[in-house]
JSON list of C-alpha atoms in Angstrom, two decimals:
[
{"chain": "A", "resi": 1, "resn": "UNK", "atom": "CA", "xyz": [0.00, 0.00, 0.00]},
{"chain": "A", "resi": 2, "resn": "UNK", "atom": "CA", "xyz": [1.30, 3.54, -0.61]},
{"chain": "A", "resi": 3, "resn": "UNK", "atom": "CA", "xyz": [1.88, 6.42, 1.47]},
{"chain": "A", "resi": 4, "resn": "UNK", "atom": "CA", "xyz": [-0.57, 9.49, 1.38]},
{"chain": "A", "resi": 5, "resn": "UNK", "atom": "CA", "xyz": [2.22, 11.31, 0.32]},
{"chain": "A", "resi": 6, "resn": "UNK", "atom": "CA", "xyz": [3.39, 9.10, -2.46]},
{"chain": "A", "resi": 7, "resn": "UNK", "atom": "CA", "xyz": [-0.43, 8.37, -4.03]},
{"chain": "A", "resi": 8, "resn": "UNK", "atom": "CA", "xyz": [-0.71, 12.33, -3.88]},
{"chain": "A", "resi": 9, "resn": "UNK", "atom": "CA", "xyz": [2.55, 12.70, -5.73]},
{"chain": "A", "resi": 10, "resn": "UNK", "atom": "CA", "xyz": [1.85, 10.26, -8.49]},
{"chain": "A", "resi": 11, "resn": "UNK", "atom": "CA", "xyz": [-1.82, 11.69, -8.89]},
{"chain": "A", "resi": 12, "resn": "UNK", "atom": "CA", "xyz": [-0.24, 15.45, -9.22]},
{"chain": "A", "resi": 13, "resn": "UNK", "atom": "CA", "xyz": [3.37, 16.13, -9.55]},
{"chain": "A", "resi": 14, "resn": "UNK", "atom": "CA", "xyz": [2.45, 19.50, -10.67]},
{"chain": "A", "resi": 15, "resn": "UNK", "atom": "CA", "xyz": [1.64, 20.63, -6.85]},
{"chain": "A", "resi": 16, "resn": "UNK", "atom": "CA", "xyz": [3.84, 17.94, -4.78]},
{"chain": "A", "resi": 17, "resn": "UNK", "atom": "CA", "xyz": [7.26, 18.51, -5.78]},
{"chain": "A", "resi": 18, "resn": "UNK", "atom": "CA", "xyz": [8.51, 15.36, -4.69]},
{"chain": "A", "resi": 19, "resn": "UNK", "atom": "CA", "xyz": [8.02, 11.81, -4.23]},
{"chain": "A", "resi": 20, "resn": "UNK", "atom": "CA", "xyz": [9.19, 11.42, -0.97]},
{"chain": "A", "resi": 21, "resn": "UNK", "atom": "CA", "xyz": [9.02, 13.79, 2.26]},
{"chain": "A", "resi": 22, "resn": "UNK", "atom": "CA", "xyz": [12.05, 15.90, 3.14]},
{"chain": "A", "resi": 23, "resn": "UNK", "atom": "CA", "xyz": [15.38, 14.35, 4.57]},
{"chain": "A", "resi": 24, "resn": "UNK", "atom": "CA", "xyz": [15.96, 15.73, 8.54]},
{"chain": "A", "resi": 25, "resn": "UNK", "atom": "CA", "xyz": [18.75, 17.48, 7.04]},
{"chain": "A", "resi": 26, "resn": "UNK", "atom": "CA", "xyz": [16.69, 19.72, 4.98]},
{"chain": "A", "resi": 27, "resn": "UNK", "atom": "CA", "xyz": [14.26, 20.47, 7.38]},
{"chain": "A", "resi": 28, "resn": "UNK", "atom": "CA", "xyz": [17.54, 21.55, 9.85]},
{"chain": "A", "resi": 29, "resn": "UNK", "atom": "CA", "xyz": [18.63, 23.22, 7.33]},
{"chain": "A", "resi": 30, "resn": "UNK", "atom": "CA", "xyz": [14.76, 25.22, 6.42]},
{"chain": "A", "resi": 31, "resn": "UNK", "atom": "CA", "xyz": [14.36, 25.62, 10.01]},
{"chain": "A", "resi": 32, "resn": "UNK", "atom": "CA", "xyz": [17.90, 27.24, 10.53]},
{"chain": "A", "resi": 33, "resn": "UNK", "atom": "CA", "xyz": [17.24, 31.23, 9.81]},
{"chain": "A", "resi": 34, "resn": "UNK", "atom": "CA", "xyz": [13.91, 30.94, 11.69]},
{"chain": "A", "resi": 35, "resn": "UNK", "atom": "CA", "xyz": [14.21, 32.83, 15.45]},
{"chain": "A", "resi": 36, "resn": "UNK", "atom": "CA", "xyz": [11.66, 31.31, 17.19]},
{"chain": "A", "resi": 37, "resn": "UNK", "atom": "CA", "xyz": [11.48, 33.09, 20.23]},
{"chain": "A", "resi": 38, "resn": "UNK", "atom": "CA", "xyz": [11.10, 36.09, 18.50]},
{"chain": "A", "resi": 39, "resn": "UNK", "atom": "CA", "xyz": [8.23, 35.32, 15.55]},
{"chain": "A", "resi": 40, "resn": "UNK", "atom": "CA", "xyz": [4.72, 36.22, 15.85]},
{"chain": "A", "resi": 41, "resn": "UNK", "atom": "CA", "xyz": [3.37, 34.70, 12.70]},
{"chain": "A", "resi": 42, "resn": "UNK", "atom": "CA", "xyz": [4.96, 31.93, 10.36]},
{"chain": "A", "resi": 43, "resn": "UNK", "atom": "CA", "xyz": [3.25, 31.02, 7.42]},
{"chain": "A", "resi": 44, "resn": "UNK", "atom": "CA", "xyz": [4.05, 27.80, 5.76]},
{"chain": "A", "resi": 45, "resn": "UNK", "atom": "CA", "xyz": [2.96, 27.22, 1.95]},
{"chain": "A", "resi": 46, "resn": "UNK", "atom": "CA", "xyz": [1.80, 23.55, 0.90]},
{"chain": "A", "resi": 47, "resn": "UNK", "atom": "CA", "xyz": [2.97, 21.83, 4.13]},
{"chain": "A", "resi": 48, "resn": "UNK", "atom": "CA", "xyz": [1.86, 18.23, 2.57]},
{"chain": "A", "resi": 49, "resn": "UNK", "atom": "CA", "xyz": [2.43, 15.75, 5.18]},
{"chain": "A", "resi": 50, "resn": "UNK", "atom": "CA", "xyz": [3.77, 18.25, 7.88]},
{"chain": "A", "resi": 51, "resn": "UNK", "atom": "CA", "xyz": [7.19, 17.63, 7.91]},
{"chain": "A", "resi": 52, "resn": "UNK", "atom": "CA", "xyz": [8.17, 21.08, 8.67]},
{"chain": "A", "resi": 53, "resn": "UNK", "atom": "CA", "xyz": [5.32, 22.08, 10.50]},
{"chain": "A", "resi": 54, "resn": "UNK", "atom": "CA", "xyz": [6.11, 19.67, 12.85]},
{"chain": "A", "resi": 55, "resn": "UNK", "atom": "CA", "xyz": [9.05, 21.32, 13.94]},
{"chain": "A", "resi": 56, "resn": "UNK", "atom": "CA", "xyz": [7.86, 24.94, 14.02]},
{"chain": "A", "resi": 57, "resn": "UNK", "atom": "CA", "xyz": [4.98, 23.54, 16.02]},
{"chain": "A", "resi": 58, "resn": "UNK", "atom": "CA", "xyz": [7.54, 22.28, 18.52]},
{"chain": "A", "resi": 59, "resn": "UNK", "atom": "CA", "xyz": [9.73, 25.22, 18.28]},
{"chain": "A", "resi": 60, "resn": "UNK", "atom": "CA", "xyz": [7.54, 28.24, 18.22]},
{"chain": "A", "resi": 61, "resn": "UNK", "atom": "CA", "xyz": [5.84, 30.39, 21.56]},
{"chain": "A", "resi": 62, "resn": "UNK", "atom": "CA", "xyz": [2.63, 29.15, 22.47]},
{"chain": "A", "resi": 63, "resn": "UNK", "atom": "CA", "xyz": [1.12, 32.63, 20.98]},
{"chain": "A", "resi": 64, "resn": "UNK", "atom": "CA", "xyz": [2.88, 32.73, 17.54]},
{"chain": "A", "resi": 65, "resn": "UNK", "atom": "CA", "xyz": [0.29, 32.61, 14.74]},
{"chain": "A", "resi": 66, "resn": "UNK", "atom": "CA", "xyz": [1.10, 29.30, 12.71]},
{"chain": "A", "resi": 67, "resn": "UNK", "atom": "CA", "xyz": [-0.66, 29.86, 9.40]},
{"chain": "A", "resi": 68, "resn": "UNK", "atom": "CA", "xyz": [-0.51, 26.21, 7.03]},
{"chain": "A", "resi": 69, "resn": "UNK", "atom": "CA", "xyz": [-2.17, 26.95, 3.51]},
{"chain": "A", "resi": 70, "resn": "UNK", "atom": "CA", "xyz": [-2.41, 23.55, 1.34]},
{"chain": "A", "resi": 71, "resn": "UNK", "atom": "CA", "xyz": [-3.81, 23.26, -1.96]},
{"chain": "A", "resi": 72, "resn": "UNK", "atom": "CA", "xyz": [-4.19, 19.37, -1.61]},
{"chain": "A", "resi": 73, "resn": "UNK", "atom": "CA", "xyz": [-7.60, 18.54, 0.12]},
{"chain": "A", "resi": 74, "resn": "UNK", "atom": "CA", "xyz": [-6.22, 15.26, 0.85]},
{"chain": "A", "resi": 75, "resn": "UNK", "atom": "CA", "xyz": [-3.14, 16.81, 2.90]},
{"chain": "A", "resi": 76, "resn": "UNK", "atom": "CA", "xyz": [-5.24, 19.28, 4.35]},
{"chain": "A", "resi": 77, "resn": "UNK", "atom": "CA", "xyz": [-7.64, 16.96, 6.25]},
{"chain": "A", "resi": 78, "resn": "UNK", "atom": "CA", "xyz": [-4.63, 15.45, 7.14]},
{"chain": "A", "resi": 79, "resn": "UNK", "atom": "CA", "xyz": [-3.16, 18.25, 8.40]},
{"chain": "A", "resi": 80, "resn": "UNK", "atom": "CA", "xyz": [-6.50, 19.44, 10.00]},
{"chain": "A", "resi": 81, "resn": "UNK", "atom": "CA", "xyz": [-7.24, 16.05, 11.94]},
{"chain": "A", "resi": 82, "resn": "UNK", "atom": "CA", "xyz": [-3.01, 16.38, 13.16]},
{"chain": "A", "resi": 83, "resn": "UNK", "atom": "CA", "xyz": [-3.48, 19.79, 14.63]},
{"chain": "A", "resi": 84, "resn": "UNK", "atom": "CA", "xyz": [-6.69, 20.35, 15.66]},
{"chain": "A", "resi": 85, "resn": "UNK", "atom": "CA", "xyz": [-5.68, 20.72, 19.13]},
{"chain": "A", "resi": 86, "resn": "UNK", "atom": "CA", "xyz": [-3.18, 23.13, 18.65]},
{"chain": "A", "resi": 87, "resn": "UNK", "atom": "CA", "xyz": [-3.64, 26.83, 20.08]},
{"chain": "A", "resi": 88, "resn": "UNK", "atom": "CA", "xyz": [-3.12, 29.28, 17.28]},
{"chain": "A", "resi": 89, "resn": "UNK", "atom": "CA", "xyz": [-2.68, 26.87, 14.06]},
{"chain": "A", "resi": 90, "resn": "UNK", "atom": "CA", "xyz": [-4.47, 27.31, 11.53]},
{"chain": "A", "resi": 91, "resn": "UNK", "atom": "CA", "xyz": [-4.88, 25.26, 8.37]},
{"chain": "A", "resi": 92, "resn": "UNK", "atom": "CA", "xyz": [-6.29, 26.24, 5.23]},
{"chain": "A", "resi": 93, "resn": "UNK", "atom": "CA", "xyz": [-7.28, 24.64, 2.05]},
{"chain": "A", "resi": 94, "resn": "UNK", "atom": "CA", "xyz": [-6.62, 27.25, -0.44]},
{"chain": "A", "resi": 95, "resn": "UNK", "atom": "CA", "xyz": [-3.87, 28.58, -2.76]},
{"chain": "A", "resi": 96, "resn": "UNK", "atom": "CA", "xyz": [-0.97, 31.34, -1.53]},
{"chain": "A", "resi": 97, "resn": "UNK", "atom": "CA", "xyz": [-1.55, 33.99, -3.49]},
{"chain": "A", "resi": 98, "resn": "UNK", "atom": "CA", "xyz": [-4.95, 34.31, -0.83]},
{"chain": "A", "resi": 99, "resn": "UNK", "atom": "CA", "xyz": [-2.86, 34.55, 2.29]},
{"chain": "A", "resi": 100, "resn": "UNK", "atom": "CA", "xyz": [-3.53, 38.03, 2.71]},
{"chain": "A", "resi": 101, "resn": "UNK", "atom": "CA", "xyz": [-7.03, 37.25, 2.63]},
{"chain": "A", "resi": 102, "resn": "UNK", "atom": "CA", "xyz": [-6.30, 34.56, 5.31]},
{"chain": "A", "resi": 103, "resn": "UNK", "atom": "CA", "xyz": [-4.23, 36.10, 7.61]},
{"chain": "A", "resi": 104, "resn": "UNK", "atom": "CA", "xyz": [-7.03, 39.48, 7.71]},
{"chain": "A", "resi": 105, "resn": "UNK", "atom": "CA", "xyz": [-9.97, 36.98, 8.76]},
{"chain": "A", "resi": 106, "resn": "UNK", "atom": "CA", "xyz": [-7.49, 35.43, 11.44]},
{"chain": "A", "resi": 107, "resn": "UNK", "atom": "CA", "xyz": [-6.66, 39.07, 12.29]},
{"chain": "A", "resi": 108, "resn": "UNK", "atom": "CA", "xyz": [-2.85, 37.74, 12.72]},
{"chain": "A", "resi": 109, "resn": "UNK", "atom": "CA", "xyz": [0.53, 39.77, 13.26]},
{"chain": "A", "resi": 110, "resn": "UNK", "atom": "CA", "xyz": [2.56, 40.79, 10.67]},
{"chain": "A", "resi": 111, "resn": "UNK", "atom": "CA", "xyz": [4.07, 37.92, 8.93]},
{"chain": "A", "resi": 112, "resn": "UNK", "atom": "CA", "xyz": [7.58, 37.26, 10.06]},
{"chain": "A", "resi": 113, "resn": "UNK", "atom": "CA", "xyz": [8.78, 33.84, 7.63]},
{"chain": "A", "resi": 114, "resn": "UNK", "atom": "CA", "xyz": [7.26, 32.33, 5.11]},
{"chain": "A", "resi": 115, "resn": "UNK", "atom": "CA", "xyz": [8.46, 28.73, 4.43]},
{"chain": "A", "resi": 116, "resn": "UNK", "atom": "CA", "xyz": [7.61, 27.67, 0.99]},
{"chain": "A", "resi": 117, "resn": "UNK", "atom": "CA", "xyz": [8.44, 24.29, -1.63]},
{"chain": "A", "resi": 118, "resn": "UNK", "atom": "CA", "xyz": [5.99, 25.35, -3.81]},
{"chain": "A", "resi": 119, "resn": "UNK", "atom": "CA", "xyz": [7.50, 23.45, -7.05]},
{"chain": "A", "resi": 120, "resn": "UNK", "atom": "CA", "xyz": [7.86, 26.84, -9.00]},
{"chain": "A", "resi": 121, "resn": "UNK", "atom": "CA", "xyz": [9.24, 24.90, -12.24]},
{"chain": "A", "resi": 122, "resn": "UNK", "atom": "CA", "xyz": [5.93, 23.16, -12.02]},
{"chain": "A", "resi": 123, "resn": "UNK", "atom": "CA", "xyz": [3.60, 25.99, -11.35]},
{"chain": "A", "resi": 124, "resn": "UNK", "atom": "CA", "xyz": [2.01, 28.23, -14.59]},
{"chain": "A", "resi": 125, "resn": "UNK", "atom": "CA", "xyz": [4.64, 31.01, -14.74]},
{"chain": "A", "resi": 126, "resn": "UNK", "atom": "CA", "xyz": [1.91, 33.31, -14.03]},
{"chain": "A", "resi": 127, "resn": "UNK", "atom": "CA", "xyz": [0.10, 31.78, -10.65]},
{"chain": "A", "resi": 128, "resn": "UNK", "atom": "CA", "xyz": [3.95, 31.20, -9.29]},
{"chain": "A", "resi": 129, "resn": "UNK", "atom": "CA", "xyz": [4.18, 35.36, -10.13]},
{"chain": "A", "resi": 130, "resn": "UNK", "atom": "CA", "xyz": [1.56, 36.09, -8.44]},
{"chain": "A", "resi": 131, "resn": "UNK", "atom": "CA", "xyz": [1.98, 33.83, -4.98]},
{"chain": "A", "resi": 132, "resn": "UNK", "atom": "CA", "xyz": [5.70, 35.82, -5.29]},
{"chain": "A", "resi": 133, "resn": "UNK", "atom": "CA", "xyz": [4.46, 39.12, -5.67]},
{"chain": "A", "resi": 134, "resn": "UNK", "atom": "CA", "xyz": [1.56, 38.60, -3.00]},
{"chain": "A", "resi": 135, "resn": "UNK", "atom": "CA", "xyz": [4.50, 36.86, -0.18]},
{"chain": "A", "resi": 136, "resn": "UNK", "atom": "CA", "xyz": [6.30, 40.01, -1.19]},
{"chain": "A", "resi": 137, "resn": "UNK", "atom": "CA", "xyz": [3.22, 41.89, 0.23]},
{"chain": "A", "resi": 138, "resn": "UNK", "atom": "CA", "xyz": [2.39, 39.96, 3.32]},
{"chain": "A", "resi": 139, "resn": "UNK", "atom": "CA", "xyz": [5.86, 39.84, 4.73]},
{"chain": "A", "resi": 140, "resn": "UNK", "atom": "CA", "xyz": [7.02, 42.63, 6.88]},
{"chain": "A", "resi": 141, "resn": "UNK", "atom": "CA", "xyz": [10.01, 44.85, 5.48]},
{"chain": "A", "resi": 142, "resn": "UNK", "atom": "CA", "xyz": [12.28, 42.71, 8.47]},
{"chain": "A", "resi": 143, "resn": "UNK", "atom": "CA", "xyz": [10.62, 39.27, 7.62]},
{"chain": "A", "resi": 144, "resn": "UNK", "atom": "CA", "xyz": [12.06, 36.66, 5.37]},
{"chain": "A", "resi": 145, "resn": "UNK", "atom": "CA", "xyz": [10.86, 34.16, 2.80]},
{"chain": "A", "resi": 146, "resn": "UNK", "atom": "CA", "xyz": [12.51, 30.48, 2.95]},
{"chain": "A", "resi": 147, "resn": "UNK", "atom": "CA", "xyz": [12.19, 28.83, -0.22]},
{"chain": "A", "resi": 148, "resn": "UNK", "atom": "CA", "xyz": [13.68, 25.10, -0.88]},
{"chain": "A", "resi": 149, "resn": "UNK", "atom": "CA", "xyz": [13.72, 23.89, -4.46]},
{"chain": "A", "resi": 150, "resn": "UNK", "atom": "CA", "xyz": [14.93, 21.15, -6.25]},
{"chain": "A", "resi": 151, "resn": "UNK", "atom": "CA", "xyz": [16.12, 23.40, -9.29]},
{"chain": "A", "resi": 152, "resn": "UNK", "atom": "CA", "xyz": [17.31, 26.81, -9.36]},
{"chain": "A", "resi": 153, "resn": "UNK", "atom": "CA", "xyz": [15.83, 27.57, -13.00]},
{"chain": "A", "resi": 154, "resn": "UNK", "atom": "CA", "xyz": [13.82, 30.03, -11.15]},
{"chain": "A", "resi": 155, "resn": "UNK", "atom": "CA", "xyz": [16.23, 32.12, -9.39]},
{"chain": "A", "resi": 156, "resn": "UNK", "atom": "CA", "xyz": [15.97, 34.98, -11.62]},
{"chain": "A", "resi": 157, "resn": "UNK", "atom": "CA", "xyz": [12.22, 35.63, -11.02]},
{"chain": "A", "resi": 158, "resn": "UNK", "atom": "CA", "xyz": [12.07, 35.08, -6.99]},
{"chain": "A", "resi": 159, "resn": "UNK", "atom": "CA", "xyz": [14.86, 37.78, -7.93]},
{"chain": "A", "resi": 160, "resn": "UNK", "atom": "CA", "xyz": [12.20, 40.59, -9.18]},
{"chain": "A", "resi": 161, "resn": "UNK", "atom": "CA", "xyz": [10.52, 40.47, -5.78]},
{"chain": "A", "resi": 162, "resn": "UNK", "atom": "CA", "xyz": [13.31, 39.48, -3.15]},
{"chain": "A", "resi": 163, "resn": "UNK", "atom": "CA", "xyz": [17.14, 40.19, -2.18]},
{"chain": "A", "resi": 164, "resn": "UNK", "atom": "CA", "xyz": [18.84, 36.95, -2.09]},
{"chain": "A", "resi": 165, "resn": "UNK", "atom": "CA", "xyz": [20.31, 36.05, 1.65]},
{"chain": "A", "resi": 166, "resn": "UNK", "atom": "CA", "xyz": [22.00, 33.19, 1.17]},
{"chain": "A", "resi": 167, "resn": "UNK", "atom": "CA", "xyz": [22.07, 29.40, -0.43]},
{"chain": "A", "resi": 168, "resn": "UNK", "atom": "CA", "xyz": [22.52, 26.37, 0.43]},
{"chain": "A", "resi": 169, "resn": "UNK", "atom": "CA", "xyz": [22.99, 23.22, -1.09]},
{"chain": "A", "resi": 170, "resn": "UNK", "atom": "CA", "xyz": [21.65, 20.37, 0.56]},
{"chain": "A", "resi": 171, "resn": "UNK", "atom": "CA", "xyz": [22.67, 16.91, -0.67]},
{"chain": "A", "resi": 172, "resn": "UNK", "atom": "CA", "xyz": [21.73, 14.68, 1.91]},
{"chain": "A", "resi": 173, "resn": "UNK", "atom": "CA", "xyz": [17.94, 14.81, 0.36]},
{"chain": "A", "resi": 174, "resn": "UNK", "atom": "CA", "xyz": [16.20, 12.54, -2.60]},
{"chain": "A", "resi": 175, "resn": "UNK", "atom": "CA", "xyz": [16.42, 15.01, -4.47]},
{"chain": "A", "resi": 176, "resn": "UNK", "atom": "CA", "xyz": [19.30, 17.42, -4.07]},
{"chain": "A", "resi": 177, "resn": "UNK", "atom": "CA", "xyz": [17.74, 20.40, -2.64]},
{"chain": "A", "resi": 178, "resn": "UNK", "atom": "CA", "xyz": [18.39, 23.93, -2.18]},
{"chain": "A", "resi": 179, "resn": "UNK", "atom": "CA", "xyz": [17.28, 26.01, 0.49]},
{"chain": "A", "resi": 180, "resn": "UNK", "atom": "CA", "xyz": [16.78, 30.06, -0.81]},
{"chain": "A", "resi": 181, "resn": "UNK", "atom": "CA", "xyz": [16.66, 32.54, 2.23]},
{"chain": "A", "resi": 182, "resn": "UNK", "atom": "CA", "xyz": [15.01, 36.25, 0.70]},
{"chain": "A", "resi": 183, "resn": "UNK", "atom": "CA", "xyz": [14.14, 39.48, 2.07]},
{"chain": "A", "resi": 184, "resn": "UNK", "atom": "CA", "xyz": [11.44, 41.38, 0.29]},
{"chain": "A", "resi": 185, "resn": "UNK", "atom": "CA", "xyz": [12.51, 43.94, -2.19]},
{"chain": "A", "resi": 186, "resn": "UNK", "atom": "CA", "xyz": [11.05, 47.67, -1.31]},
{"chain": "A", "resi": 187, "resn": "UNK", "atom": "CA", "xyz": [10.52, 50.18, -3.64]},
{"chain": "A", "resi": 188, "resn": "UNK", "atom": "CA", "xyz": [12.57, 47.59, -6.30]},
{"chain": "A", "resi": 189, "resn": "UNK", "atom": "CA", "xyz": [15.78, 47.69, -4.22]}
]
C-alpha cells in the first residue's frame, strides 16, 4: 500500500514537488534562519504531510500565529485532523496567493517567515508570479521568505521580488535540494 504522500505525488506532480518527504537534514537546514522566540506569525505554503510544521509547532511560543495553507484537500484533512488541538494553528485549504485574505480573517501579526516548496518549475509562470508578488506583500520589510527547491531555474524571477540572503545546497535529500533565504525587495531595491 502507498503512502498518502506518495499516491498524492503520483496523482499530481504539478503541486507535490517530490516523491518522498524531506530528509531531517533539509528540514535543519529550512528551520535554521527561523528565530523562534522572536516570531509572531509563520506562514508555511503547501505543508503536505507536515514535515516542517512539525518542527515549528515544537519550536515556536505558544502565541505565535502558525498559518498552514495547502492546496491538496487530501493533505489538508490530514493536516486538519493532526493539529486540531493546537492553540493558534491554523490550516487552510486554499492557494498562496490568498494569504492576505487569510491572515485578515485570522486578524494575525505581521508575517515574520514564510516557508515555501511550492514546485515553482511546475507551477504556470503566471500563478507562481503572483503567490511571489503577494508573499512580497504579506511579509514585513524585516521578515524573510525560505524557499527550498529542487532546481534553481527560477532564481531569476524570486529575484524581481526578493534580495537573495544566502544558499545552500543540501545533498543529503532525494532530491538534491536547495534552500533560498530572501528578504522582500522595497521600492525595487
Amino acid at each position: 500500500m502507498l503512502s498518502p504522500f506518495v499516491e498524492e505525488f503520483l496523482r499530481n506532480p504539478a503541486t507535490v514537488g517530490s516523491l518522498i518527504p524531506s530528509s531531517q537534514e533539509l528540514t535543519d537546514k529550512v528551520m535554521e534562519p527561523i528565530d523562534f522566540a522572536t516570531a509572531r506569525c509563520i506562514v508555511e505554503y503547501g505543508p503536505g504531510t507536515g514535515v516542517f510544521t512539525d518542527l515549528i509547532i515544537r519550536r515556536r511560543q505558544a502565541d505565535t500565529v502558525v498559518l498552514l495553507i495547502e492546496v491538496n484537500r487530501r493533505f489538508c484533512r490530514l493536516l486538519q485532523q493532526r493539529y486540531s488541538g493546537q492553540p493558534n494553528v491554523h490550516v487552510i485549504h486554499g492557494s498562496a496567493d490568498k494569504t492576505g485574505d487569510y491572515l485578515a480573517g485570522l486578524a494575525a501579526p505581521p508575517v515574520d517567515y514564510v516557508v515555501c516548496g511550492l514546485p515553482f518549475s511546475s507551477l504556470p509562470r503566471r500563478q507562481g508570479w503572483r503567490i511571489l508578488e503577494h508573499t512580497r506583500q504579506v511579509l514585513q520589510p524585516s521578515g524573510k521568505l525560505i524557499l527550498f527547491q529542487y532546481s534553481l531555474q527560477n532564481k531569476k524571477l524570486f529575484g524581481k521580488f526578493f534580495r537573495l540572503l544566502d544558499d545552500s545546497h543540501v545533498l543529503l535529500n532525494l532530491p538534491p535540494a536547495h534552500v533560498l533565504l530572501y528578504e522582500p525587495l522595497q521600492d525595487g531595491k
